[in-house]
Coordinates of N, CA and C in Angstrom, one line a residue:
M1 N 0.9 -1.2 0.0 CA 0.0 0.0 0.0 C 0.9 1.2 0.0
T2 N 0.6 2.2 -0.9 CA 1.4 3.4 -1.0 C 1.1 4.3 0.2
R3 N 1.9 5.3 0.4 CA 1.8 6.3 1.5 C 0.5 7.0 1.3
D4 N 0.1 7.4 0.1 CA -1.1 8.1 -0.2 C -2.3 7.2 0.1
E5 N -2.3 5.9 -0.2 CA -3.4 5.0 0.2 C -3.5 4.9 1.7
Q6 N -2.4 4.8 2.4 CA -2.4 4.7 3.8 C -3.0 6.0 4.4
A7 N -2.7 7.1 3.9 CA -3.2 8.4 4.4 C -4.7 8.4 4.2
L8 N -5.2 8.0 3.0 CA -6.6 8.1 2.7 C -7.3 7.1 3.6
R9 N -6.8 5.9 3.8 CA -7.4 4.9 4.7 C -7.5 5.5 6.1
A10 N -6.5 6.2 6.6 CA -6.5 6.7 7.9 C -7.5 7.9 8.0
L11 N -7.6 8.7 6.9 CA -8.6 9.8 6.9 C -10.0 9.2 6.9
Q12 N -10.3 8.2 6.2 CA -11.6 7.6 6.2 C -11.9 7.0 7.6
A13 N -10.9 6.4 8.2 CA -11.1 5.8 9.6 C -11.4 6.9 10.5
A14 N -10.7 8.1 10.4 CA -11.0 9.2 11.3 C -12.4 9.7 11.0
L15 N -12.8 9.8 9.8 CA -14.2 10.2 9.5 C -15.2 9.3 10.1
A16 N -15.0 8.0 9.9 CA -15.9 7.0 10.5 C -16.0 7.2 12.0
A17 N -14.8 7.4 12.7 CA -14.8 7.6 14.1 C -15.6 8.9 14.5
E18 N -15.4 9.9 13.7 CA -16.2 11.2 14.0 C -17.7 11.0 13.8
H19 N -18.1 10.2 12.8 CA -19.5 9.9 12.7 C -20.0 9.2 13.9
A20 N -19.2 8.2 14.4 CA -19.6 7.5 15.6 C -19.7 8.4 16.8
A21 N -18.7 9.3 16.9 CA -18.6 10.2 18.1 C -19.9 11.1 18.1
V22 N -20.2 11.6 16.9 CA -21.4 12.5 16.8 C -22.6 11.7 17.3
Y23 N -22.8 10.5 16.9 CA -23.9 9.6 17.3 C -23.8 9.4 18.8
G24 N -22.6 9.1 19.3 CA -22.5 8.8 20.7 C -22.8 10.0 21.6
Y25 N -22.4 11.2 21.1 CA -22.7 12.4 21.9 C -24.2 12.7 21.9
G26 N -24.9 12.2 20.9 CA -26.3 12.3 21.0 C -26.9 11.5 22.1
V27 N -26.3 10.4 22.4 CA -26.7 9.6 23.6 C -26.3 10.3 24.8
V28 N -25.1 10.7 24.9 CA -24.5 11.4 26.1 C -25.4 12.6 26.4
G29 N -25.8 13.4 25.4 CA -26.6 14.6 25.6 C -28.0 14.2 26.2
G30 N -28.5 13.1 25.9 CA -29.8 12.7 26.4 C -29.8 12.2 27.8
R31 N -28.6 11.9 28.3 CA -28.4 11.3 29.7 C -27.6 12.2 30.7
I32 N -26.9 13.1 30.1 CA -25.9 13.8 31.0 C -26.6 14.8 32.0
A33 N -26.0 15.0 33.1 CA -26.6 15.9 34.1 C -26.6 17.3 33.6
E34 N -27.5 18.1 34.1 CA -27.6 19.5 33.6 C -26.3 20.3 33.7
G35 N -25.5 20.1 34.7 CA -24.3 20.8 34.9 C -23.2 20.5 33.9
R36 N -23.4 19.5 33.1 CA -22.3 19.1 32.1 C -22.9 19.2 30.7
R37 N -24.1 19.7 30.5 CA -24.7 19.7 29.2 C -23.9 20.7 28.3
T38 N -23.5 21.8 28.8 CA -22.7 22.7 27.9 C -21.4 22.0 27.4
E39 N -20.8 21.3 28.3 CA -19.5 20.6 27.9 C -19.9 19.5 26.8
A40 N -20.9 18.8 27.0 CA -21.3 17.8 26.1 C -21.7 18.4 24.7
R41 N -22.4 19.5 24.7 CA -22.7 20.2 23.5 C -21.5 20.7 22.8
A42 N -20.5 21.2 23.5 CA -19.3 21.7 22.9 C -18.5 20.6 22.2
A43 N -18.5 19.4 22.9 CA -17.8 18.2 22.3 C -18.6 17.8 21.1
Y44 N -19.9 17.7 21.1 CA -20.7 17.3 20.0 C -20.4 18.3 18.8
D45 N -20.4 19.5 19.1 CA -20.1 20.5 18.0 C -18.7 20.4 17.4
A46 N -17.8 20.1 18.3 CA -16.4 19.9 17.8 C -16.3 18.7 16.9
H47 N -16.9 17.6 17.3 CA -16.9 16.4 16.5 C -17.6 16.6 15.2
R48 N -18.7 17.3 15.2 CA -19.4 17.6 13.9 C -18.5 18.4 13.0
A49 N -17.8 19.4 13.5 CA -16.9 20.2 12.7 C -15.8 19.4 12.2
R50 N -15.2 18.5 13.0 CA -14.1 17.7 12.5 C -14.7 16.7 11.4
R51 N -15.8 16.2 11.7 CA -16.4 15.2 10.7 C -16.6 15.9 9.3
D52 N -17.2 17.1 9.4 CA -17.4 17.9 8.1 C -16.1 18.2 7.4
A53 N -15.1 18.6 8.2 CA -13.8 18.9 7.6 C -13.1 17.7 7.0
L54 N -13.2 16.6 7.6 CA -12.7 15.3 7.1 C -13.4 14.9 5.8
A55 N -14.7 15.1 5.8 CA -15.5 14.7 4.6 C -15.1 15.6 3.4
R56 N -14.9 16.9 3.7 CA -14.4 17.8 2.6 C -13.0 17.4 2.1
E57 N -12.2 17.0 3.1 CA -10.8 16.6 2.7 C -10.8 15.3 1.8
V58 N -11.6 14.4 2.2 CA -11.7 13.1 1.5 C -12.2 13.4 0.1
R59 N -13.3 14.2 0.0 CA -13.8 14.6 -1.3 C -12.8 15.3 -2.2
G60 N -12.0 16.2 -1.5 CA -10.9 16.9 -2.2 C -9.8 16.0 -2.8
L61 N -9.7 14.8 -2.2 CA -8.8 13.8 -2.8 C -9.4 12.9 -3.9
G62 N -10.7 13.3 -4.2 CA -11.4 12.6 -5.3 C -12.0 11.3 -4.9
T63 N -12.3 11.1 -3.6 CA -12.8 9.9 -3.1 C -14.1 10.2 -2.4
E64 N -15.1 9.3 -2.4 CA -16.3 9.4 -1.7 C -16.1 9.2 -0.2
P65 N -16.5 10.1 0.6 CA -16.3 9.9 2.1 C -17.1 8.7 2.6
V66 N -16.6 8.0 3.6 CA -17.4 7.0 4.2 C -18.6 7.6 4.9
A67 N -19.7 6.9 4.7 CA -21.0 7.4 5.2 C -21.2 7.0 6.6
A68 N -22.0 7.8 7.3 CA -22.4 7.4 8.7 C -23.4 6.3 8.6
S69 N -23.3 5.5 9.6 CA -24.3 4.4 9.8 C -25.6 5.0 10.4
A70 N -26.7 4.3 10.2 CA -27.9 4.8 10.8 C -27.9 4.7 12.3
A71 N -27.2 3.7 12.8 CA -27.1 3.5 14.3 C -25.8 2.8 14.6
Y72 N -25.3 3.0 15.8 CA -24.1 2.3 16.3 C -24.4 1.6 17.6
A73 N -23.7 0.5 17.8 CA -23.8 -0.3 19.0 C -22.9 0.4 20.1
L74 N -23.5 0.7 21.2 CA -22.8 1.4 22.3 C -21.9 0.3 23.0
P75 N -20.8 0.7 23.5 CA -19.9 -0.3 24.2 C -20.5 -0.8 25.5
F76 N -21.5 -0.1 26.1 CA -22.2 -0.5 27.3 C -23.5 0.3 27.4
A77 N -24.4 -0.1 28.2 CA -25.7 0.6 28.4 C -25.5 1.9 29.0
V78 N -26.2 2.9 28.7 CA -26.1 4.3 29.2 C -27.5 4.7 29.8
P79 N -27.8 4.2 31.0 CA -29.1 4.5 31.6 C -29.1 5.8 32.4
D80 N -27.9 6.4 32.7 CA -27.9 7.5 33.6 C -26.7 8.5 33.3
A81 N -26.7 9.5 34.1 CA -25.6 10.5 33.9 C -24.2 10.0 34.2
P82 N -23.9 9.2 35.2 CA -22.6 8.7 35.4 C -22.1 7.8 34.2
T83 N -23.0 7.0 33.6 CA -22.6 6.2 32.5 C -22.4 7.1 31.2
A84 N -23.2 8.1 31.2 CA -23.1 9.1 30.0 C -21.7 9.7 30.1
V85 N -21.2 10.1 31.3 CA -19.9 10.6 31.4 C -18.8 9.6 31.0
R86 N -19.0 8.3 31.4 CA -18.1 7.3 31.1 C -18.1 7.0 29.5
L87 N -19.3 7.1 28.9 CA -19.3 7.0 27.5 C -18.6 8.1 26.8
A88 N -18.8 9.3 27.3 CA -18.1 10.5 26.7 C -16.5 10.3 26.7
A89 N -16.0 9.8 27.8 CA -14.6 9.5 28.0 C -14.2 8.4 27.0
E90 N -15.0 7.4 26.9 CA -14.7 6.3 25.9 C -14.7 6.8 24.5
L91 N -15.7 7.6 24.1 CA -15.7 8.2 22.8 C -14.4 8.9 22.5
E92 N -14.0 9.8 23.4 CA -12.8 10.6 23.2 C -11.6 9.7 23.1
D93 N -11.5 8.6 23.9 CA -10.4 7.7 23.8 C -10.3 7.0 22.5
R94 N -11.5 6.6 22.0 CA -11.5 5.9 20.7 C -11.1 6.9 19.5
V95 N -11.6 8.1 19.6 CA -11.3 9.1 18.6 C -9.8 9.4 18.6
A96 N -9.3 9.5 19.8 CA -7.8 9.8 20.0 C -7.0 8.7 19.3
G97 N -7.5 7.4 19.5 CA -6.7 6.3 18.9 C -6.7 6.4 17.4
V98 N -7.8 6.8 16.8 CA -7.9 6.9 15.3 C -7.0 8.1 14.8
Y99 N -7.0 9.2 15.6 CA -6.1 10.3 15.2 C -4.7 10.0 15.4
S100 N -4.4 9.1 16.3 CA -3.0 8.6 16.5 C -2.6 7.9 15.2
D101 N -3.4 7.1 14.6 CA -3.1 6.4 13.4 C -3.0 7.4 12.2
L102 N -3.8 8.4 12.2 CA -3.7 9.4 11.2 C -2.4 10.2 11.3
V103 N -1.9 10.5 12.5 CA -0.6 11.1 12.7 C 0.5 10.3 12.1
R104 N 0.4 9.0 12.3 CA 1.4 8.1 11.8 C 1.4 7.9 10.3
A105 N 0.2 8.1 9.7 CA 0.0 7.9 8.3 C 0.3 9.1 7.4
T106 N 0.4 10.3 8.0 CA 0.4 11.5 7.2 C 1.7 12.3 7.5
T107 N 1.8 13.4 6.8 CA 2.9 14.3 7.0 C 2.4 15.8 6.8
G108 N 3.2 16.7 7.1 CA 2.9 18.1 6.9 C 1.7 18.6 7.6
A109 N 0.9 19.5 6.9 CA -0.2 20.1 7.5 C -1.3 19.1 8.0
R110 N -1.5 18.1 7.2 CA -2.4 17.0 7.6 C -2.0 16.4 8.9
R111 N -0.7 16.1 9.0 CA -0.2 15.5 10.3 C -0.4 16.5 11.5
R112 N -0.1 17.8 11.3 CA -0.3 18.8 12.3 C -1.8 18.8 12.7
E113 N -2.7 18.8 11.8 CA -4.1 18.8 12.1 C -4.5 17.6 12.8
A114 N -4.0 16.4 12.4 CA -4.4 15.2 13.1 C -3.8 15.2 14.6
A115 N -2.6 15.8 14.7 CA -2.1 15.9 16.1 C -2.9 16.8 17.0
G116 N -3.4 17.9 16.4 CA -4.3 18.8 17.1 C -5.6 18.1 17.5
A117 N -6.1 17.3 16.6 CA -7.4 16.6 16.9 C -7.1 15.6 18.0
L118 N -6.0 14.9 17.9 CA -5.6 13.9 19.0 C -5.5 14.6 20.3
R119 N -4.8 15.8 20.4 CA -4.7 16.5 21.6 C -6.0 17.0 22.1
E120 N -6.9 17.5 21.3 CA -8.2 17.9 21.7 C -9.0 16.8 22.3
A121 N -9.0 15.6 21.7 CA -9.7 14.4 22.2 C -9.2 14.0 23.5
A122 N -7.8 14.0 23.6 CA -7.2 13.6 24.9 C -7.6 14.6 26.0
V123 N -7.6 15.9 25.7 CA -8.0 16.9 26.8 C -9.5 16.7 27.1
R124 N -10.4 16.4 26.2 CA -11.8 16.2 26.5 C -11.9 14.9 27.3
A125 N -11.2 13.9 27.0 CA -11.2 12.6 27.8 C -10.8 12.9 29.2
V126 N -9.8 13.7 29.4 CA -9.3 14.0 30.8 C -10.4 14.7 31.5
R127 N -11.0 15.7 30.9 CA -12.1 16.4 31.5 C -13.3 15.5 31.9
W128 N -13.6 14.6 31.0 CA -14.7 13.7 31.3 C -14.3 12.7 32.4
R129 N -13.1 12.2 32.3 CA -12.7 11.1 33.2 C -12.2 11.7 34.6
G130 N -11.7 12.9 34.6 CA -11.2 13.5 35.8 C -9.7 13.1 36.0
G131 N -9.1 12.4 35.0 CA -7.7 12.0 35.1 C -7.2 11.7 33.7
S132 N -5.9 11.6 33.6 CA -5.3 11.3 32.3 C -4.7 9.9 32.2
V133 N -4.3 9.6 31.0 CA -3.5 8.4 30.7 C -2.2 8.8 30.2
A134 N -1.2 7.8 30.3 CA 0.1 8.1 29.9 C 0.3 8.4 28.5
F135 N -0.3 7.7 27.6 CA -0.2 7.8 26.2 C -1.5 7.9 25.5
P136 N -2.1 9.1 25.5 CA -3.5 9.3 24.8 C -3.4 8.8 23.4
G137 N -4.4 8.1 23.0 CA -4.5 7.6 21.6 C -3.8 6.3 21.4
L138 N -3.1 5.8 22.4 CA -2.3 4.5 22.3 C -2.7 3.6 23.4
A139 N -3.9 3.0 23.3 CA -4.4 2.2 24.4 C -3.5 1.1 24.9
E140 N -2.7 0.6 23.9 CA -1.8 -0.5 24.2 C -0.6 0.0 25.1
R141 N -0.4 1.3 25.1 CA 0.7 1.8 26.0 C 0.2 2.6 27.2
A142 N -1.1 2.9 27.2 CA -1.7 3.7 28.2 C -2.0 2.9 29.5
G143 N -2.0 1.5 29.3 CA -2.4 0.7 30.4 C -3.9 0.6 30.6
T144 N -4.6 1.1 29.6 CA -6.1 1.0 29.6 C -6.5 0.1 28.5
D145 N -6.7 -1.2 28.8 CA -7.0 -2.1 27.7 C -8.5 -2.0 27.4
T146 N -8.8 -1.4 26.3 CA -10.2 -1.3 25.9 C -10.7 -2.6 25.1
G147 N -9.8 -3.5 25.1 CA -10.2 -4.8 24.4 C -9.9 -4.7 22.9
E148 N -9.4 -3.6 22.4 CA -9.1 -3.4 21.0 C -8.0 -2.3 20.9
A149 N -7.3 -2.3 19.7 CA -6.3 -1.4 19.5 C -6.7 0.0 19.2
G150 N -8.0 0.2 18.8 CA -8.5 1.5 18.5 C -10.0 1.4 18.3
P151 N -10.6 2.4 17.8 CA -12.0 2.4 17.7 C -12.5 1.3 16.7
S152 N -13.6 0.7 17.0 CA -14.1 -0.3 16.1 C -15.3 0.2 15.3
V153 N -15.1 1.3 14.6 CA -16.1 1.9 13.9 C -15.9 1.5 12.4
S154 N -16.8 0.7 11.9 CA -16.7 0.3 10.5 C -18.1 0.1 9.9
P155 N -18.2 0.1 8.6 CA -19.6 -0.1 8.0 C -20.2 -1.4 8.4
P156 N -21.5 -1.5 8.4 CA -22.1 -2.8 8.8 C -21.7 -3.9 7.7
V157 N -21.5 -5.1 8.3 CA -21.2 -6.2 7.4 C -22.4 -6.8 6.8
S158 N -23.5 -6.8 7.5 CA -24.7 -7.4 7.0 C -25.9 -6.4 7.3
G159 N -27.0 -6.7 6.9 CA -28.2 -5.9 7.2 C -28.5 -5.7 8.7
T160 N -28.0 -6.6 9.5 CA -28.4 -6.5 11.0 C -27.2 -6.1 11.8
A161 N -26.0 -6.1 11.3 CA -24.8 -5.8 12.1 C -24.7 -4.2 12.1
R162 N -24.3 -3.7 13.3 CA -24.1 -2.3 13.4 C -22.7 -2.1 13.9
P163 N -22.0 -1.0 13.5 CA -20.7 -0.7 14.0 C -20.8 -0.3 15.5
T164 N -19.8 -0.4 16.2 CA -19.8 0.0 17.6 C -19.2 1.4 17.7
V165 N -19.7 2.1 18.6 CA -19.2 3.5 18.9 C -17.9 3.4 19.7

């Protein structure tokens, strides 16, 4: 795979993760306590902006951007405000992981933008979690085993399968 193909693949993965984050923050917003709604809304808006910018960038490369799924499987049930906070931190960790891949796959301005997105996701995760990890975006080095090396956001394989957030 060429460097350009790797970069496009990483861009599409970042776009898919942003689609999932936007969906996930819809769930967070429905369950979060009043005192953190502004923070949830700001994160939602940030992910929408990143999603839209990535879609434009992929189109600019002459490729069709990966589409959002109609729904995503959440990593756990979100019945209340504490689990909504936990979901928000998980969303940010997963997005950081994808941007870590994009940093590795790109150079120049695209790499700087990806590093900025990684930093923003890591800062939001710290705010949600109330603490940080050693290597944001690198679950295998952070000591936080999420059960996967990065976000598992992918298009459905069959008519009944849904990607996870």
